[in-house]
mmCIF file with all atom_site columns, C-alpha atoms in Angstrom:
data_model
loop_
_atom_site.group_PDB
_atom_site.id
_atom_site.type_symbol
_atom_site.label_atom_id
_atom_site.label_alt_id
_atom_site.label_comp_id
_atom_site.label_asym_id
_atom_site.label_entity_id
_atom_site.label_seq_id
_atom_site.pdbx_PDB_ins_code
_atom_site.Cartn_x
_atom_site.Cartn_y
_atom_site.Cartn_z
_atom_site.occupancy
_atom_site.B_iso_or_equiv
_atom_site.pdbx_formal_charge
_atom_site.auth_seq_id
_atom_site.auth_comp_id
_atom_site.auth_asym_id
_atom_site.auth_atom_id
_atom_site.pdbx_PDB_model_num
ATOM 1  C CA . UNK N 1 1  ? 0.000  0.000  0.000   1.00 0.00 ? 1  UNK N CA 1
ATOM 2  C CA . UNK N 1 2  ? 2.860  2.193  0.386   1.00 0.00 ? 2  UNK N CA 1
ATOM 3  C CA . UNK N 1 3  ? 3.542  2.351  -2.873  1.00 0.00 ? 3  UNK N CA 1
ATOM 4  C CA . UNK N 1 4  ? 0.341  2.929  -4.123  1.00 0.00 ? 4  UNK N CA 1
ATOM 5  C CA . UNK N 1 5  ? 0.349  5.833  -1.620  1.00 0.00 ? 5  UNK N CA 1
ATOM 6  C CA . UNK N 1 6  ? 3.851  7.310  -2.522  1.00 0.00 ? 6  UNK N CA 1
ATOM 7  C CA . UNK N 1 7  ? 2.533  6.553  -6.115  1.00 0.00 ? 7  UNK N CA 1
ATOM 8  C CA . UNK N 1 8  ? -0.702 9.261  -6.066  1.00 0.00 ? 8  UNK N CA 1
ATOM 9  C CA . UNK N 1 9  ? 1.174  11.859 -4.077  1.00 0.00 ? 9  UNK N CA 1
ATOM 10 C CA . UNK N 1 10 ? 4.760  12.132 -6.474  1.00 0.00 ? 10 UNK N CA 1
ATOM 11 C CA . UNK N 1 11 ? 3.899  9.802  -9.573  1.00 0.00 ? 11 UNK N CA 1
ATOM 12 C CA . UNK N 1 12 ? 0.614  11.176 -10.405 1.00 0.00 ? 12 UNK N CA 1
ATOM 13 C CA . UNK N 1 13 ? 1.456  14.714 -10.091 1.00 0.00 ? 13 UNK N CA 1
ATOM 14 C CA . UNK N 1 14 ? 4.530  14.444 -12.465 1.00 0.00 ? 14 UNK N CA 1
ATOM 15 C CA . UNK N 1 15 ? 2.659  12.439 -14.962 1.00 0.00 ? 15 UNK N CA 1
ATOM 16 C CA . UNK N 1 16 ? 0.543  15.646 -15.247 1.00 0.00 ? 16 UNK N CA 1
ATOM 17 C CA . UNK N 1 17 ? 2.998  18.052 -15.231 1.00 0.00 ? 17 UNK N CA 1
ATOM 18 C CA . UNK N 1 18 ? 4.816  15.901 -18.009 1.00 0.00 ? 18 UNK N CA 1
ATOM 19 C CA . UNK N 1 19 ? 2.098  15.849 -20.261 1.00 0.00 ? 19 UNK N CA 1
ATOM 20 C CA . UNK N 1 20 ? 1.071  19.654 -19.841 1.00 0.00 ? 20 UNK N CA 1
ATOM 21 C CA . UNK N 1 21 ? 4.385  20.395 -20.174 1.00 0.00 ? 21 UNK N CA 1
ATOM 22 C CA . UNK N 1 22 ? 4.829  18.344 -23.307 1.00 0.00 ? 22 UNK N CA 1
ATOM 23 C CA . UNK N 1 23 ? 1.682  19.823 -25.296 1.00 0.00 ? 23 UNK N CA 1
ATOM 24 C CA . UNK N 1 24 ? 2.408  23.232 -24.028 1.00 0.00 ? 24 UNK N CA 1
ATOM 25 C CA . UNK N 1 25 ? 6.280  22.910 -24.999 1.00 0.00 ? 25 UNK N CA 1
ATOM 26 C CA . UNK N 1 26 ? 5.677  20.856 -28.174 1.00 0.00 ? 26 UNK N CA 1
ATOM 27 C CA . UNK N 1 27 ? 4.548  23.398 -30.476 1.00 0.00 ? 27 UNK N CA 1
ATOM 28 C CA . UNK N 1 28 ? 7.390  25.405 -29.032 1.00 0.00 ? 28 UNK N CA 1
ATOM 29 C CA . UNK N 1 29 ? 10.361 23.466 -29.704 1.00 0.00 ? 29 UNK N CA 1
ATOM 30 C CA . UNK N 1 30 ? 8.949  22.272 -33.678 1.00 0.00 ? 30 UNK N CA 1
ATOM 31 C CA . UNK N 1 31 ? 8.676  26.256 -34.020 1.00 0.00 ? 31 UNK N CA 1
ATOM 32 C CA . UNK N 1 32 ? 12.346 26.979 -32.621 1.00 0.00 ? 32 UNK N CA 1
ATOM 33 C CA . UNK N 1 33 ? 13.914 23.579 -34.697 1.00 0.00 ? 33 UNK N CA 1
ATOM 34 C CA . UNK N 1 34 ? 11.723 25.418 -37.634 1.00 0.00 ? 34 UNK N CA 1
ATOM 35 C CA . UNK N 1 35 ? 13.232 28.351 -37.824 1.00 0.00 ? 35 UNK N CA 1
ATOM 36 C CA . UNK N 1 36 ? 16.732 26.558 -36.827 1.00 0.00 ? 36 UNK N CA 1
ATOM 37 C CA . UNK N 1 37 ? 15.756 24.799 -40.028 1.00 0.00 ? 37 UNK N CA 1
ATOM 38 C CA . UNK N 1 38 ? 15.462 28.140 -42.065 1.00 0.00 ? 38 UNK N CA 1
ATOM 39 C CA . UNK N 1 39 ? 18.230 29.705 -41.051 1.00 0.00 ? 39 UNK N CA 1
ATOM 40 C CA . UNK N 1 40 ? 20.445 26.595 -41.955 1.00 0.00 ? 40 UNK N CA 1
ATOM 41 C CA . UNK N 1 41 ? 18.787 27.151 -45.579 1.00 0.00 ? 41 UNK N CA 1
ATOM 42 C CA . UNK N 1 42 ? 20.060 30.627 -45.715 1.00 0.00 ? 42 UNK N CA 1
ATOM 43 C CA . UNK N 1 43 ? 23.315 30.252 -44.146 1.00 0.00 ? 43 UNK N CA 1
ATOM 44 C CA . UNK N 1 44 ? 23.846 27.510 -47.078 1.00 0.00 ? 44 UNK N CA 1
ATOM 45 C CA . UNK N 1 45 ? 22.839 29.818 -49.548 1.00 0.00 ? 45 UNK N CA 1
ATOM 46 C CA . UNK N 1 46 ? 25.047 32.670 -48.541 1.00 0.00 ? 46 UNK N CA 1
ATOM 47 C CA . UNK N 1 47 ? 27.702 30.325 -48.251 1.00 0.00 ? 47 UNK N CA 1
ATOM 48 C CA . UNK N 1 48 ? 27.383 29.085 -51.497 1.00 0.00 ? 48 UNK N CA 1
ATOM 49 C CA . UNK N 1 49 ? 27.194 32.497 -53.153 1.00 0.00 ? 49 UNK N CA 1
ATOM 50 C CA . UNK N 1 50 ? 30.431 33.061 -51.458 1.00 0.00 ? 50 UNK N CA 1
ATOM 51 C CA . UNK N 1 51 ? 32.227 30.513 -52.914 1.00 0.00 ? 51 UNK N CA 1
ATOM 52 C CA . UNK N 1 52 ? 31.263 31.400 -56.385 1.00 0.00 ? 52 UNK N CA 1
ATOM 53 C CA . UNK N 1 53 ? 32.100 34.947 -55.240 1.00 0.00 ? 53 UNK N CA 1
ATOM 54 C CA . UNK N 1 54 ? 35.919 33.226 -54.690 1.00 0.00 ? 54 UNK N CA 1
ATOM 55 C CA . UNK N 1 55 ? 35.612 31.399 -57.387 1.00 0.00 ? 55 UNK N CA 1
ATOM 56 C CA . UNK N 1 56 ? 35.413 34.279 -59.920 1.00 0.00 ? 56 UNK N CA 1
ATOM 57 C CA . UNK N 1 57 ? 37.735 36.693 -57.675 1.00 0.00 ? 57 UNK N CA 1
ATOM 58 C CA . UNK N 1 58 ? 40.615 34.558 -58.014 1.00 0.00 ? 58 UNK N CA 1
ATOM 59 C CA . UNK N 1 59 ? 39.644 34.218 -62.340 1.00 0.00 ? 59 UNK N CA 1
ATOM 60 C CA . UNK N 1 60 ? 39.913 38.073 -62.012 1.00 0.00 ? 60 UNK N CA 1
ATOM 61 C CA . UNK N 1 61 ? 43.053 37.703 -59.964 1.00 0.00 ? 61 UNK N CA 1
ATOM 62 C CA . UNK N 1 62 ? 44.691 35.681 -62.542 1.00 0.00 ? 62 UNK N CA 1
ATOM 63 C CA . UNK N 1 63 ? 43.382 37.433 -65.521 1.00 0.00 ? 63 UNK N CA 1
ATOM 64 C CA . UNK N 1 64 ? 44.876 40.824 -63.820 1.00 0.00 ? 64 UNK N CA 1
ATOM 65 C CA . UNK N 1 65 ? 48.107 38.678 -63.385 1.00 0.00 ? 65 UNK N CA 1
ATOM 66 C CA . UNK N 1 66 ? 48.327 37.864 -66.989 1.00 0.00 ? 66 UNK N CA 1
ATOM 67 C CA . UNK N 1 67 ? 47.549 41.753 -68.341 1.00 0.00 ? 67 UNK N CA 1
ATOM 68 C CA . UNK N 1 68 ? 50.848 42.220 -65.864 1.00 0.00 ? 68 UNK N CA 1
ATOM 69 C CA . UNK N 1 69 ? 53.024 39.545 -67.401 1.00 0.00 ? 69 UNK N CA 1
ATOM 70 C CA . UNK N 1 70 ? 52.162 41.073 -71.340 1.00 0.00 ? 70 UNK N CA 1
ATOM 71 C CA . UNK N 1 71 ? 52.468 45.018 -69.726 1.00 0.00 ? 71 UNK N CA 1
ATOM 72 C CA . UNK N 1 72 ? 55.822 43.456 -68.706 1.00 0.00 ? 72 UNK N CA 1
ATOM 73 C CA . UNK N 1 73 ? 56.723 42.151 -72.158 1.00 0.00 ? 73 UNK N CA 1
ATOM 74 C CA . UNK N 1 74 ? 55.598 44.663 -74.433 1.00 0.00 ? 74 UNK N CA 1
ATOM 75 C CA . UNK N 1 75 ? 57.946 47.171 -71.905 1.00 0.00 ? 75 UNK N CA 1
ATOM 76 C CA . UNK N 1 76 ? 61.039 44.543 -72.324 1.00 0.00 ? 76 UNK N CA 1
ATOM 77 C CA . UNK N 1 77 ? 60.493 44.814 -76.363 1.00 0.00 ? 77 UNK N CA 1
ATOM 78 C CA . UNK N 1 78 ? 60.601 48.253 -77.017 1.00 0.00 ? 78 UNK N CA 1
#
């Protein structure tokens, strides 16, 4: 009988705060992993443009590196 009594006074009681606190924190946590979700999306995104960005810098850099080298050699012919 013990049990049963230390049961209804701490097992009860928790299994009701459990389940309020799981409907009322539910809906919270899928809207916070939601937006975790979006902002994953867009951080992927950005960091995808970036690496194009790179991508085409370092074209430019070695474009501008060979207008230097023929600069260079039209000087050294005249």
């Amino acid at each position: 009988m013990e049990v049963v009594k230390v049961f209804a006074q701490f097992g009860v009681p928790t299994m009701v705060l459990g389940f309020v606190l799981w409907f009322l924190l539910k809906p919270l946590v899928q809207v916070l992993i939601k937006n975790i979700e979006v902002q994953t999306d867009a951080l992927s995104k950005i960091t995808h443009n970036l690496s194009n960005i790179s991508e085409e810098l370092a074209e430019v850099k070695d474009s501008l590196h060979a207008m230097k080298q023929d600069i260079k050699e039209i000087k050294n012919s005249k």
